Coordinates of C-alpha atoms in Angstrom, one line a residue:
Chain A
X450 CA 12.2 -35.1 32.6
X451 CA 10.3 -33.4 29.8
X452 CA 8.5 -30.1 30.2
X453 CA 5.2 -31.4 28.9
X454 CA 4.8 -33.8 31.9
X455 CA 4.2 -30.8 34.1
X456 CA 1.0 -29.8 32.3
X457 CA -0.3 -33.2 31.1
X458 CA -3.7 -32.3 32.6
X459 CA -4.0 -29.8 29.7
X460 CA -3.4 -32.5 27.0
X461 CA -6.9 -32.8 25.8
X462 CA -7.2 -29.0 25.4
X463 CA -3.7 -28.7 23.8
X464 CA -4.7 -31.3 21.3
X465 CA -7.8 -29.2 20.3
X466 CA -5.4 -26.3 19.9
X467 CA -2.9 -28.3 17.8
X468 CA -5.7 -29.4 15.5
X469 CA -7.1 -26.0 15.1
X470 CA -3.6 -24.5 14.5
X471 CA -3.3 -26.9 11.6
X472 CA -6.8 -26.2 10.3
X473 CA -6.2 -22.4 10.6
X474 CA -3.1 -22.3 8.5
X475 CA -4.6 -24.6 5.9
X476 CA -4.4 -22.6 2.5
X477 CA -5.6 -23.4 -1.0
X478 CA -2.2 -22.3 -2.2
X479 CA 0.2 -25.3 -2.2
X480 CA 3.3 -23.2 -1.4
X481 CA 1.6 -21.4 1.4
X482 CA 0.1 -24.6 2.8
X483 CA 3.4 -26.5 2.6
X484 CA 5.4 -23.7 4.0
X485 CA 3.1 -23.1 7.0
X486 CA 2.6 -26.8 7.7
X487 CA 6.3 -27.3 7.5
X488 CA 6.9 -24.9 10.3
X489 CA 4.0 -26.1 12.4
X490 CA 5.1 -29.8 12.1
X491 CA 8.7 -29.0 12.9
X492 CA 7.5 -28.7 16.5
X493 CA 8.2 -26.1 19.1
X494 CA 7.3 -26.2 22.7
X495 CA 3.9 -24.4 22.4
X496 CA 4.9 -22.4 25.6
X497 CA 2.6 -19.6 24.6
X498 CA -0.6 -21.8 24.3
X499 CA 0.3 -23.5 27.6
X500 CA 0.7 -20.1 29.4
X501 CA -2.6 -18.9 27.9
X502 CA -4.5 -22.0 29.2
X503 CA -2.8 -21.9 32.7
X504 CA -3.6 -18.2 33.1
X505 CA -7.2 -18.8 32.0
X506 CA -7.5 -21.3 34.9
X507 CA -7.5 -18.2 37.2
X508 CA -10.9 -17.3 35.8
X509 CA -14.0 -18.8 34.1
X510 CA -12.1 -21.4 32.0
X511 CA -13.8 -22.3 28.8
X512 CA -11.6 -23.9 26.2
X513 CA -13.8 -22.8 23.3
X514 CA -13.2 -19.1 24.3
X515 CA -9.5 -19.2 25.5
X516 CA -8.4 -21.4 22.6
X517 CA -8.6 -18.4 20.4
X518 CA -6.1 -16.4 22.4
X519 CA -3.8 -19.5 22.5
X520 CA -4.0 -20.1 18.8
X521 CA -3.5 -16.4 17.9
X522 CA -0.5 -16.1 20.1
X523 CA 1.2 -19.2 18.8
X524 CA 0.5 -18.0 15.2
X525 CA 2.0 -14.6 15.9
X526 CA 5.1 -16.3 17.4
X527 CA 5.3 -18.6 14.3
X528 CA 5.0 -15.6 12.0
X529 CA 7.8 -13.8 13.8
X530 CA 10.0 -16.9 13.5
X531 CA 9.6 -17.0 9.8
X532 CA 10.5 -13.3 9.4
X533 CA 13.4 -13.8 11.8
X534 CA 14.9 -16.5 9.7
X535 CA 15.0 -14.2 6.8
X536 CA 16.8 -11.5 8.8
X537 CA 19.2 -14.0 10.4
X538 CA 19.7 -15.8 7.1
X539 CA 19.1 -19.1 9.0
X540 CA 19.0 -22.3 7.1
X541 CA 17.9 -24.5 10.1
X542 CA 15.3 -24.3 12.8
X543 CA 14.3 -27.0 15.2
X544 CA 16.6 -29.3 13.1
X545 CA 14.6 -28.8 9.9
X546 CA 15.3 -26.4 6.9
X547 CA 13.7 -23.0 7.4
X548 CA 11.1 -21.7 4.9
X549 CA 13.5 -19.2 3.5
X550 CA 16.1 -22.0 2.8
X551 CA 13.5 -24.5 1.5
X552 CA 11.8 -21.9 -0.7
X553 CA 13.2 -18.3 -0.7
X554 CA 13.0 -15.0 1.2
X555 CA 10.0 -13.8 -0.7
X556 CA 8.0 -16.9 0.1
X557 CA 9.1 -16.6 3.7
X558 CA 8.0 -13.0 3.9
X559 CA 4.5 -13.7 2.6
X560 CA 4.1 -16.9 4.6
X561 CA 4.9 -14.8 7.7
X562 CA 2.3 -12.2 6.6
X563 CA -0.2 -15.0 5.9
X564 CA 0.2 -16.7 9.3
X565 CA 0.0 -13.3 10.9
X566 CA -3.2 -12.5 9.1
X567 CA -4.6 -15.8 10.2
X568 CA -3.8 -14.9 13.8
X569 CA -6.0 -11.8 13.4
X570 CA -8.8 -13.8 12.1
X571 CA -8.7 -16.0 15.2
X572 CA -8.3 -13.0 17.5
X573 CA -11.4 -11.4 16.0
X574 CA -13.3 -14.2 17.8
X575 CA -12.4 -12.5 21.1
X576 CA -14.8 -9.7 21.8
X577 CA -12.9 -7.9 24.6
X578 CA -11.4 -4.6 23.1
X579 CA -8.7 -4.5 25.8
X580 CA -7.3 -7.8 24.5
X581 CA -7.0 -6.4 21.1
X582 CA -5.3 -3.2 22.3
X583 CA -2.8 -5.2 24.5
X584 CA -2.0 -7.6 21.7
X585 CA -1.5 -4.8 19.1
X586 CA 0.9 -3.0 21.5
X587 CA 2.9 -6.3 22.0
X588 CA 3.1 -6.8 18.3
X589 CA 4.4 -3.3 17.8
X590 CA 7.0 -3.8 20.3
X591 CA 8.1 -7.1 18.7
X592 CA 8.5 -5.3 15.4
X593 CA 10.5 -2.5 17.0
X594 CA 12.7 -5.2 18.6
X595 CA 13.3 -6.8 15.3
X596 CA 14.3 -3.6 13.6
X597 CA 16.6 -2.8 16.6
X598 CA 18.1 -6.3 16.2
X599 CA 19.2 -5.5 12.6
X600 CA 20.8 -2.3 13.8
X601 CA 22.5 -3.9 16.7
X602 CA 24.1 -6.8 14.7
X603 CA 27.8 -6.9 15.0
X604 CA 27.7 -3.9 17.1
X605 CA 30.3 -5.0 19.8
X606 CA 30.0 -1.6 21.6
X607 CA 26.3 -2.3 22.7
X608 CA 25.6 -2.5 26.4
X609 CA 23.5 -4.7 28.8
X610 CA 20.6 -2.3 28.6
X611 CA 20.4 -2.7 24.7
X612 CA 20.4 -6.5 25.2
X613 CA 17.7 -6.5 27.9
X614 CA 15.5 -4.2 25.9
X615 CA 15.9 -6.5 22.9
X616 CA 15.0 -9.8 24.6
X617 CA 12.1 -8.0 26.3
X618 CA 10.6 -7.2 22.9
X619 CA 11.8 -10.4 21.2
X620 CA 10.6 -12.9 23.8
X621 CA 9.3 -11.7 27.1
X622 CA 6.5 -9.5 25.9
X623 CA 4.7 -12.2 23.9
X624 CA 4.9 -14.7 26.8
X625 CA 3.7 -12.0 29.2
X626 CA 0.9 -11.2 26.8
X627 CA 0.0 -14.9 26.6
X628 CA -0.6 -14.9 30.4
X629 CA -2.5 -11.7 30.3
X630 CA -4.7 -12.5 27.3
X631 CA -5.5 -16.0 28.6
X632 CA -6.6 -14.4 31.8
X633 CA -8.7 -11.6 30.1
X634 CA -10.4 -14.2 27.9
X635 CA -11.4 -16.0 31.1
X636 CA -12.7 -12.8 32.7
X637 CA -10.0 -12.5 35.3
X638 CA -10.0 -9.2 37.3
X639 CA -7.5 -6.6 36.4
X640 CA -5.1 -6.8 39.3
X641 CA -4.7 -10.5 38.7
X642 CA -4.2 -10.3 34.9
X643 CA -1.7 -7.6 35.4
X644 CA 0.2 -9.8 37.8
X645 CA 0.0 -12.7 35.4
X646 CA 1.5 -10.4 32.7
X647 CA 4.5 -9.6 35.1
X648 CA 5.0 -13.3 35.9
X649 CA 5.1 -14.1 32.2
X650 CA 7.4 -11.3 31.5
X651 CA 10.0 -12.4 34.1
X652 CA 9.8 -16.0 33.0
X653 CA 10.1 -14.9 29.4
X654 CA 13.3 -13.0 30.3
X655 CA 14.8 -16.0 32.0
X656 CA 13.7 -18.2 29.0
X657 CA 15.5 -16.1 26.5
X658 CA 18.7 -15.7 28.6
X659 CA 18.7 -19.5 29.0
X660 CA 18.3 -19.8 25.2
X661 CA 21.2 -17.5 24.7
X662 CA 23.3 -19.5 27.1
X663 CA 22.4 -22.8 25.4
X664 CA 23.7 -21.3 22.1
X665 CA 27.2 -21.5 23.7
X666 CA 26.9 -24.6 25.9
X667 CA 24.6 -26.8 23.9
X668 CA 25.6 -29.4 21.3
X669 CA 24.4 -29.2 17.6
X670 CA 22.1 -32.2 18.3
X671 CA 20.5 -30.6 21.3
X672 CA 20.0 -27.2 19.6
X673 CA 18.9 -28.5 16.2
X674 CA 21.4 -26.1 14.6
X675 CA 25.2 -25.5 15.0
X676 CA 26.3 -24.0 18.3
X677 CA 27.5 -20.4 18.3
X678 CA 25.0 -19.4 15.6
X679 CA 23.9 -16.3 17.4
X680 CA 27.5 -14.9 17.5
X681 CA 28.2 -15.9 13.9
X682 CA 25.1 -13.9 12.9
X683 CA 26.2 -11.0 14.9
X684 CA 23.6 -11.3 17.6
X685 CA 25.5 -10.1 20.7
X686 CA 23.9 -12.0 23.6
X687 CA 24.4 -12.0 27.4
X688 CA 27.3 -14.4 27.7
X689 CA 29.2 -12.4 25.0
X690 CA 28.5 -9.1 26.7
X691 CA 29.7 -10.3 30.0
X692 CA 32.8 -12.0 28.6
X693 CA 33.7 -8.9 26.7
X694 CA 34.3 -7.1 30.0
X695 CA 37.7 -8.7 29.6
X696 CA 39.5 -6.5 27.0
X697 CA 41.3 -9.5 25.5
X698 CA 38.0 -11.3 24.9
X699 CA 36.6 -8.1 23.6
X700 CA 39.4 -7.9 21.0
X701 CA 38.8 -11.6 20.0
X702 CA 35.0 -11.3 19.7
X703 CA 35.3 -8.0 17.8
X704 CA 36.9 -10.0 15.0
X705 CA 33.8 -12.1 14.3
X706 CA 32.2 -11.7 10.9
X707 CA 29.6 -13.7 8.9
X708 CA 32.2 -15.9 7.1
X709 CA 34.3 -16.8 10.1
X710 CA 35.6 -20.4 9.9
X711 CA 34.2 -23.1 12.1
X712 CA 37.5 -23.5 13.9
X713 CA 37.9 -19.8 14.7
X714 CA 34.3 -19.7 16.0
X715 CA 34.9 -22.8 18.2
X716 CA 38.0 -21.1 19.7
X717 CA 35.9 -18.1 20.6
X718 CA 33.1 -20.2 22.0
X719 CA 35.6 -22.1 24.2
X720 CA 37.1 -18.9 25.4
X721 CA 33.7 -17.5 26.4
X722 CA 32.7 -20.8 28.0
X723 CA 36.0 -20.7 30.1
X724 CA 35.6 -17.1 31.1
X725 CA 33.0 -17.5 33.8
X726 CA 30.6 -15.5 31.6
X727 CA 28.1 -18.5 31.4
X728 CA 27.8 -18.6 35.2
X729 CA 27.2 -14.9 35.5
X730 CA 24.6 -14.9 32.8
X731 CA 23.0 -17.8 34.5
X732 CA 22.9 -15.9 37.7
X733 CA 21.1 -13.0 35.9
X734 CA 18.6 -15.5 34.5
X735 CA 18.0 -16.7 38.1
X736 CA 17.4 -13.2 39.3
X737 CA 14.6 -12.8 36.9
X738 CA 13.2 -16.2 37.9
X739 CA 13.2 -15.1 41.5
X740 CA 11.1 -12.1 40.6
X741 CA 8.7 -14.4 38.8
X742 CA 8.3 -16.5 41.9
X743 CA 7.7 -13.4 44.0
X744 CA 4.8 -12.4 41.7
X745 CA 3.5 -15.9 41.8
X746 CA 3.3 -15.7 45.6
X747 CA 0.7 -12.9 45.3
X748 CA -1.7 -15.0 43.1
X749 CA -4.7 -17.0 44.5
X750 CA -3.8 -20.6 45.0
X751 CA -4.9 -23.2 42.5
X752 CA -3.5 -26.0 40.4
X753 CA -2.4 -23.7 37.6
X754 CA -0.3 -21.7 40.0
X755 CA 1.5 -24.9 41.1
X756 CA 2.1 -25.7 37.4
X757 CA 3.4 -22.2 36.7
X758 CA 5.8 -22.7 39.5
X759 CA 7.0 -26.1 38.3
X760 CA 7.4 -24.7 34.7
X761 CA 9.4 -21.7 36.0
X762 CA 11.7 -24.0 37.9
X763 CA 12.1 -26.2 34.8
X764 CA 13.0 -23.2 32.7
X765 CA 15.6 -22.1 35.1
X766 CA 17.3 -25.5 34.8
X767 CA 16.5 -26.4 31.2
X768 CA 19.3 -27.9 29.1
X769 CA 17.6 -27.7 25.6
Chain B
X387 CA -9.2 18.1 -13.3
X388 CA -7.8 16.5 -10.2
X389 CA -9.5 13.7 -8.3
X390 CA -9.4 15.5 -5.0
X391 CA -11.6 18.4 -6.2
X392 CA -14.5 15.9 -6.2
X393 CA -14.3 15.5 -2.4
X394 CA -13.0 18.8 -1.3
X395 CA -15.9 18.9 1.3
X396 CA -13.9 16.1 3.2
X397 CA -10.7 18.2 3.3
X398 CA -10.9 19.1 7.0
X399 CA -11.4 15.4 8.0
X400 CA -8.8 14.2 5.5
X401 CA -6.3 16.6 7.2
X402 CA -7.1 15.1 10.6
X403 CA -6.5 11.6 9.1
X404 CA -3.2 12.8 7.4
X405 CA -1.9 14.2 10.7
X406 CA -2.9 11.1 12.7
X407 CA -1.3 8.8 10.0
X408 CA 1.9 10.6 10.6
X409 CA 1.6 10.5 14.4
X410 CA 0.7 6.8 14.3
X411 CA 3.8 5.7 12.4
X412 CA 6.1 7.9 14.5
X413 CA 8.7 5.5 16.0
X414 CA 11.6 6.0 18.4
X415 CA 13.8 4.0 16.0
X416 CA 15.3 6.3 13.5
X417 CA 15.4 3.8 10.7
X418 CA 11.8 2.8 11.3
X419 CA 10.7 6.5 11.6
X420 CA 12.5 7.6 8.5
X421 CA 11.4 4.5 6.4
X422 CA 7.8 4.9 7.3
X423 CA 7.7 8.7 6.9
X424 CA 9.5 8.4 3.6
X425 CA 6.6 6.2 2.4
X426 CA 3.9 8.4 3.8
X427 CA 5.3 11.6 2.5
X428 CA 5.9 10.2 -1.0
X429 CA 2.1 10.7 -1.4
X430 CA -0.5 8.5 -2.7
X431 CA -4.1 9.2 -3.5
X432 CA -5.5 8.1 -0.1
X433 CA -8.4 6.5 -2.0
X434 CA -9.1 4.1 0.9
X435 CA -9.6 6.8 3.5
X436 CA -11.7 8.8 1.1
X437 CA -13.9 5.7 0.5
X438 CA -14.2 5.0 4.2
X439 CA -15.4 8.6 4.9
X440 CA -17.8 8.6 2.0
X441 CA -19.3 5.2 3.0
X442 CA -19.6 6.5 6.6
X443 CA -21.8 9.3 5.4
X444 CA -24.5 6.7 4.8
X445 CA -24.8 6.4 8.6
X446 CA -24.1 8.3 11.8
X447 CA -21.0 10.1 10.6
X448 CA -18.5 10.9 13.5
X449 CA -15.0 11.6 12.3
X450 CA -13.5 10.6 15.6
X451 CA -14.9 7.1 15.2
X452 CA -14.6 6.5 11.4
X453 CA -11.1 8.0 11.2
X454 CA -9.9 4.8 12.9
X455 CA -11.2 2.7 10.0
X456 CA -9.7 5.2 7.5
X457 CA -6.2 5.2 9.1
X458 CA -6.1 1.4 9.6
X459 CA -7.0 0.7 6.0
X460 CA -4.4 3.2 4.6
X461 CA -1.7 1.7 6.9
X462 CA -2.6 -1.8 5.8
X463 CA -2.3 -0.6 2.2
X464 CA 1.0 1.1 2.9
X465 CA 2.4 -2.1 4.6
X466 CA 1.4 -4.2 1.6
X467 CA 3.2 -1.7 -0.7
X468 CA 6.4 -2.0 1.3
X469 CA 6.3 -5.8 1.0
X470 CA 5.3 -5.7 -2.6
X471 CA 8.4 -3.6 -3.4
X472 CA 10.5 -6.4 -1.9
X473 CA 8.9 -9.0 -4.1
X474 CA 8.9 -6.9 -7.2
X475 CA 12.4 -5.7 -6.6
X476 CA 11.2 -2.2 -7.3
X477 CA 13.6 0.7 -6.8
X478 CA 11.0 3.5 -7.4
X479 CA 7.5 4.1 -6.2
X480 CA 5.6 7.4 -6.7
X481 CA 8.8 8.8 -8.2
X482 CA 10.8 8.3 -5.0
X483 CA 13.2 5.5 -4.0
X484 CA 11.5 2.5 -2.3
X485 CA 12.4 1.5 1.3
X486 CA 14.1 -1.7 0.0
X487 CA 16.2 0.4 -2.4
X488 CA 17.0 3.2 0.1
X489 CA 17.7 0.7 3.0
X490 CA 17.5 -3.0 2.2
X491 CA 15.0 -5.9 2.0
X492 CA 15.3 -6.7 5.7
X493 CA 14.4 -3.1 6.7
X494 CA 11.6 -3.2 4.2
X495 CA 10.2 -6.4 5.7
X496 CA 10.2 -5.1 9.2
X497 CA 9.0 -1.7 8.3
X498 CA 6.0 -3.4 6.6
X499 CA 5.4 -5.5 9.7
X500 CA 5.6 -2.4 11.9
X501 CA 3.2 -0.3 9.8
X502 CA 0.9 -3.4 9.8
X503 CA 1.1 -3.7 13.6
X504 CA 0.3 0.0 13.9
X505 CA -2.8 -0.5 11.9
X506 CA -4.0 -3.2 14.4
X507 CA -3.5 -0.7 17.2
X508 CA -5.7 1.8 15.4
X509 CA -8.3 -0.8 14.6
X510 CA -8.5 -1.9 18.2
X511 CA -10.3 1.4 18.8
X512 CA -13.2 0.1 16.7
X513 CA -15.3 -2.1 19.0
X514 CA -17.5 -3.8 16.4
X515 CA -16.3 -7.5 16.2
X516 CA -17.8 -7.8 12.7
X517 CA -15.4 -5.1 11.5
X518 CA -12.4 -7.1 12.8
X519 CA -13.6 -10.3 11.2
X520 CA -14.1 -8.6 7.8
X521 CA -10.8 -6.9 7.9
X522 CA -8.9 -10.1 9.0
X523 CA -10.5 -11.9 6.1
X524 CA -9.5 -9.2 3.6
X525 CA -5.9 -9.2 4.9
X526 CA -5.8 -13.0 4.5
X527 CA -6.9 -12.7 0.9
X528 CA -4.3 -10.0 0.3
X529 CA -1.6 -12.3 1.5
X530 CA -2.8 -15.2 -0.6
X531 CA -2.9 -12.9 -3.6
X532 CA 0.7 -11.9 -2.9
X533 CA 1.8 -15.5 -2.8
X534 CA -0.1 -16.3 -5.9
X535 CA 1.6 -13.3 -7.6
X536 CA 5.1 -14.8 -6.9
X537 CA 3.9 -18.1 -8.4
X538 CA 2.3 -16.5 -11.5
X539 CA 5.3 -14.4 -12.4
X540 CA 6.6 -15.0 -15.9
X541 CA 3.9 -17.6 -16.3
X542 CA 2.8 -16.8 -19.8
X543 CA 0.4 -19.6 -19.8
X544 CA -1.9 -18.1 -17.2
X545 CA -5.5 -17.3 -18.0
X546 CA -7.9 -14.4 -17.5
X547 CA -9.4 -16.0 -14.4
X548 CA -6.0 -16.1 -12.7
X549 CA -5.5 -12.4 -13.5
X550 CA -9.0 -11.4 -12.2
X551 CA -8.5 -13.4 -9.0
X552 CA -5.2 -11.8 -8.5
X553 CA -6.4 -8.2 -8.8
X554 CA -9.4 -9.0 -6.8
X555 CA -7.1 -9.9 -3.8
X556 CA -4.5 -7.3 -4.6
X557 CA -6.7 -4.2 -4.9
X558 CA -10.4 -4.7 -5.1
X559 CA -10.9 -6.3 -1.7
X560 CA -9.2 -3.6 0.4
X561 CA -11.2 -0.9 -1.5
X562 CA -14.4 -2.8 -1.0
X563 CA -13.5 -3.3 2.7
X564 CA -12.8 0.4 3.0
X565 CA -16.5 1.1 2.0
X566 CA -17.9 -1.6 4.2
X567 CA -15.8 -0.8 7.3
X568 CA -16.5 2.9 7.0
X569 CA -20.2 2.1 6.9
X570 CA -20.0 -0.3 9.7
X571 CA -18.1 2.2 11.9
X572 CA -21.0 4.6 11.2
X573 CA -23.7 2.0 12.2
X574 CA -25.0 1.6 8.7
X575 CA -27.5 -1.3 8.4
X576 CA -26.4 -4.6 6.9
X577 CA -27.9 -4.6 3.4
X578 CA -26.5 -1.1 2.8
X579 CA -22.9 -1.9 4.0
X580 CA -23.0 -5.0 1.9
X581 CA -24.0 -3.0 -1.2
X582 CA -21.2 -0.5 -0.4
X583 CA -18.8 -3.4 -0.3
X584 CA -19.9 -4.5 -3.7
X585 CA -19.6 -1.0 -5.1
X586 CA -16.1 -0.7 -3.7
X587 CA -15.2 -4.1 -5.2
X588 CA -16.3 -3.2 -8.7
X589 CA -14.6 0.3 -8.5
X590 CA -11.5 -1.4 -7.3
X591 CA -11.4 -3.9 -10.2
X592 CA -11.7 -1.0 -12.7
X593 CA -9.0 0.9 -10.7
X594 CA -6.5 -1.9 -11.0
X595 CA -7.3 -2.6 -14.7
X596 CA -6.7 1.1 -15.4
X597 CA -3.5 1.0 -13.4
X598 CA -2.4 -2.1 -15.5
X599 CA -3.3 -0.2 -18.7
X600 CA -1.4 2.9 -17.7
X601 CA 1.7 0.8 -17.2
X602 CA 1.7 0.5 -21.0
X603 CA 0.3 3.8 -22.1
X604 CA 1.7 6.2 -19.5
X605 CA 5.0 8.1 -19.7
X606 CA 7.7 7.7 -17.1
X607 CA 6.9 11.2 -15.8
X608 CA 3.2 10.4 -15.4
X609 CA 3.9 7.0 -13.7
X610 CA 6.7 8.0 -11.4
X611 CA 8.6 4.9 -12.7
X612 CA 9.6 3.5 -16.1
X613 CA 6.7 2.3 -18.3
X614 CA 6.4 -1.5 -18.8
X615 CA 7.6 -2.2 -15.3
X616 CA 4.9 -4.8 -14.7
X617 CA 5.9 -6.8 -17.8
X618 CA 9.6 -6.6 -17.0
X619 CA 8.9 -7.9 -13.5
X620 CA 7.0 -10.8 -15.0
X621 CA 3.5 -9.5 -13.8
X622 CA 1.2 -10.6 -16.6
X623 CA -1.6 -8.0 -16.7
X624 CA -4.8 -7.7 -18.7
X625 CA -3.3 -5.9 -21.8
X626 CA -0.7 -8.6 -22.2
X627 CA -3.2 -11.4 -21.6
X628 CA -5.4 -10.0 -24.4
X629 CA -2.5 -9.3 -26.8
X630 CA -1.2 -12.8 -26.3
X631 CA -4.3 -14.2 -28.0
X632 CA -2.3 -13.4 -31.2
X633 CA 0.3 -16.3 -31.3
X634 CA 2.9 -14.0 -32.8
X635 CA 2.6 -11.6 -29.8
X636 CA 2.6 -14.6 -27.5
X637 CA 5.9 -15.7 -28.9
X638 CA 7.3 -12.2 -28.5
X639 CA 6.1 -11.7 -24.9
X640 CA 7.2 -15.2 -23.9
X641 CA 10.8 -14.0 -24.4
X642 CA 10.6 -11.4 -21.6
X643 CA 13.0 -11.8 -18.7
X644 CA 14.2 -9.7 -15.9
X645 CA 17.2 -8.4 -17.7
X646 CA 15.5 -7.6 -21.0
X647 CA 17.0 -4.4 -22.6
X648 CA 15.1 -1.2 -22.6
X649 CA 14.9 -1.2 -26.4
X650 CA 13.5 -4.7 -26.6
X651 CA 11.0 -3.9 -23.9
X652 CA 9.9 -0.7 -25.7
X653 CA 9.4 -2.8 -28.9
X654 CA 7.1 -5.2 -27.1
X655 CA 5.2 -2.4 -25.4
X656 CA 4.7 -0.7 -28.8
X657 CA 3.5 -4.0 -30.2
X658 CA 1.0 -4.5 -27.4
X659 CA -0.2 -0.9 -27.7
X660 CA -0.8 -1.3 -31.5
X661 CA -2.6 -4.7 -31.1
X662 CA -5.9 -3.3 -29.9
X663 CA -5.5 -5.0 -26.5
X664 CA -5.5 -1.6 -24.7
X665 CA -9.0 -0.9 -26.0
X666 CA -10.3 -4.3 -25.1
X667 CA -8.8 -4.1 -21.6
X668 CA -10.4 -0.7 -21.3
X669 CA -13.8 -2.1 -22.3
X670 CA -13.4 -4.7 -19.5
X671 CA -12.7 -1.9 -17.0
X672 CA -15.8 -0.1 -18.2
X673 CA -17.9 -3.3 -17.7
X674 CA -16.9 -3.4 -14.0
X675 CA -17.6 0.3 -13.7
X676 CA -21.1 -0.2 -15.1
X677 CA -21.7 -2.8 -12.4
X678 CA -20.5 -0.3 -9.8
X679 CA -23.0 2.3 -11.1
X680 CA -25.8 -0.3 -11.0
X681 CA -25.0 -0.9 -7.3
X682 CA -24.9 2.8 -6.6
X683 CA -28.5 3.1 -8.0
X684 CA -29.8 0.9 -5.1
X685 CA -28.3 3.1 -2.4
X686 CA -30.2 5.9 -0.6
X687 CA -29.6 9.4 -2.1
X688 CA -27.2 11.7 -0.4
X689 CA -24.1 13.8 -1.2
X690 CA -21.7 11.0 -0.7
X691 CA -23.6 8.9 -3.3
X692 CA -23.1 11.7 -5.8
X693 CA -19.4 11.9 -4.9
X694 CA -19.0 8.1 -5.3
X695 CA -20.5 8.5 -8.7
X696 CA -18.2 11.3 -9.7
X697 CA -15.1 9.4 -8.4
X698 CA -16.2 6.2 -10.3
X699 CA -16.5 8.3 -13.5
X700 CA -13.1 9.8 -12.9
X701 CA -11.5 6.4 -12.3
X702 CA -12.9 5.2 -15.6
X703 CA -11.2 8.0 -17.4
X704 CA -8.1 8.6 -15.3
X705 CA -4.8 9.1 -17.1
X706 CA -2.3 8.8 -14.2

């Protein structure tokens, strides 16, 4: 089953968003236009727009208002991906060459800036000051997370708390903000949009933990990039942290460096996969999902609530 | 005479802005805090905050409201400097090492992002949607300008129009927006804030042309970095464009590359300085200034108008 079957009733509105995303990043500059379109067309799940729309269904849903929050959040996400690829020195994303590999780091930096600026233009259509404050706060946290991520690279002494704080800033906050901003754009009352934020937050944590697990268990075809890429780049994720509780694995993992051979990396991945760390990491992902479901229970019943529930279940089980 | 004597009556308010600038970029992350503070403390003329405050004097001036526009615009300017230094591969700015040279390009990229995000947080205090739209538009243009700048580097066939478009986006638009946003934050009526935008735009054009001239005529001590840096980095500015009208100088300049020796560069700078191009460039700067004064004539009389006039005169004559 594919994720998008769960929200096919949003298809008309998602197509509006897709068209406007493309129109928004259209630039006279050929490099900028090609680089931005390249990223947009390489796909992505559009999880943030979907969450914006679903959360807006808890209020006065008007696609011509809420679309702005959806487009802005997807653009911010895209901008952060472009800058992330510079930091991670990644050549592939979603199976396609990254902007920094197809052009260079300088083009990637300014393409990210440009897409980010475009998101502000779209956001300026939303008149609610609270929406702007919340979004600015989320973006600040994303930036802090990205700086921390540089610092934490190849730091094999980091603990679980560092990891959780990092994925909170890297992923969970923007998904949480997608829910909250969609709700605010639809005039949802405060206690409900705050609950939607929490729901998005917990789902986002599970989403990233699953992503980090898949980097070990997925195939190159499923991932659109070689497995074990996180570890090679020095990103210490949950499966590694758990596996390193065993001092022998700790010693093995501690030897990882940027230019490790494919065979050596495969050996380490196999060791981590065989250590039971994947199962424990998965349990932690499930624990966050359980919290998400508990929040969902408190929300008024409607179709979007059911869809949120289905999506959360899917994310808990997703294999790619 | 120093520029800041002209607006000493703003000193109390400028001190508030300086303190809040420092408080705003304060981050828990040591790298981020040090990198941002490093930039803030290396000085700068704070032209944008001064223009915001002066323009606000045409309306209901309340420092606690207009300060947000002043801080946001200075932060956006700072963020763009940090990213510019990555592109230009600059090791010195304002006589101090740049973030990218003291840390690295990745830290510079995210420090820029972080400062930019902070500016959004500050801007979210301003409730006027028009202010947000105008600012978003200005930032998009700045980003486009930066991408164009990469493309135009070492392109010795570019024309005057390319140059003017570039400095419009690089400098004039943010100074123009400073005037307009200060005015809007103080409730100034439309035809006045639009005139203030135009005034800032023309002053900004002169400001950048003068900057580009000083890169040829200034000493290393005055500039805080070696002279001729623009040309070495492949930034073709007005004096070069004018000098290249002489085919012999065109041939000479066309040989410039990143690793040109200091002596060779000095020879080229001397040739350009002796060609009469500096004087012609200066005349063009004066022409923009004349337009700025014409706009100023149409504005209602007050102290800020006098100060704008004094600053514009100063900028026309500035030597550093």
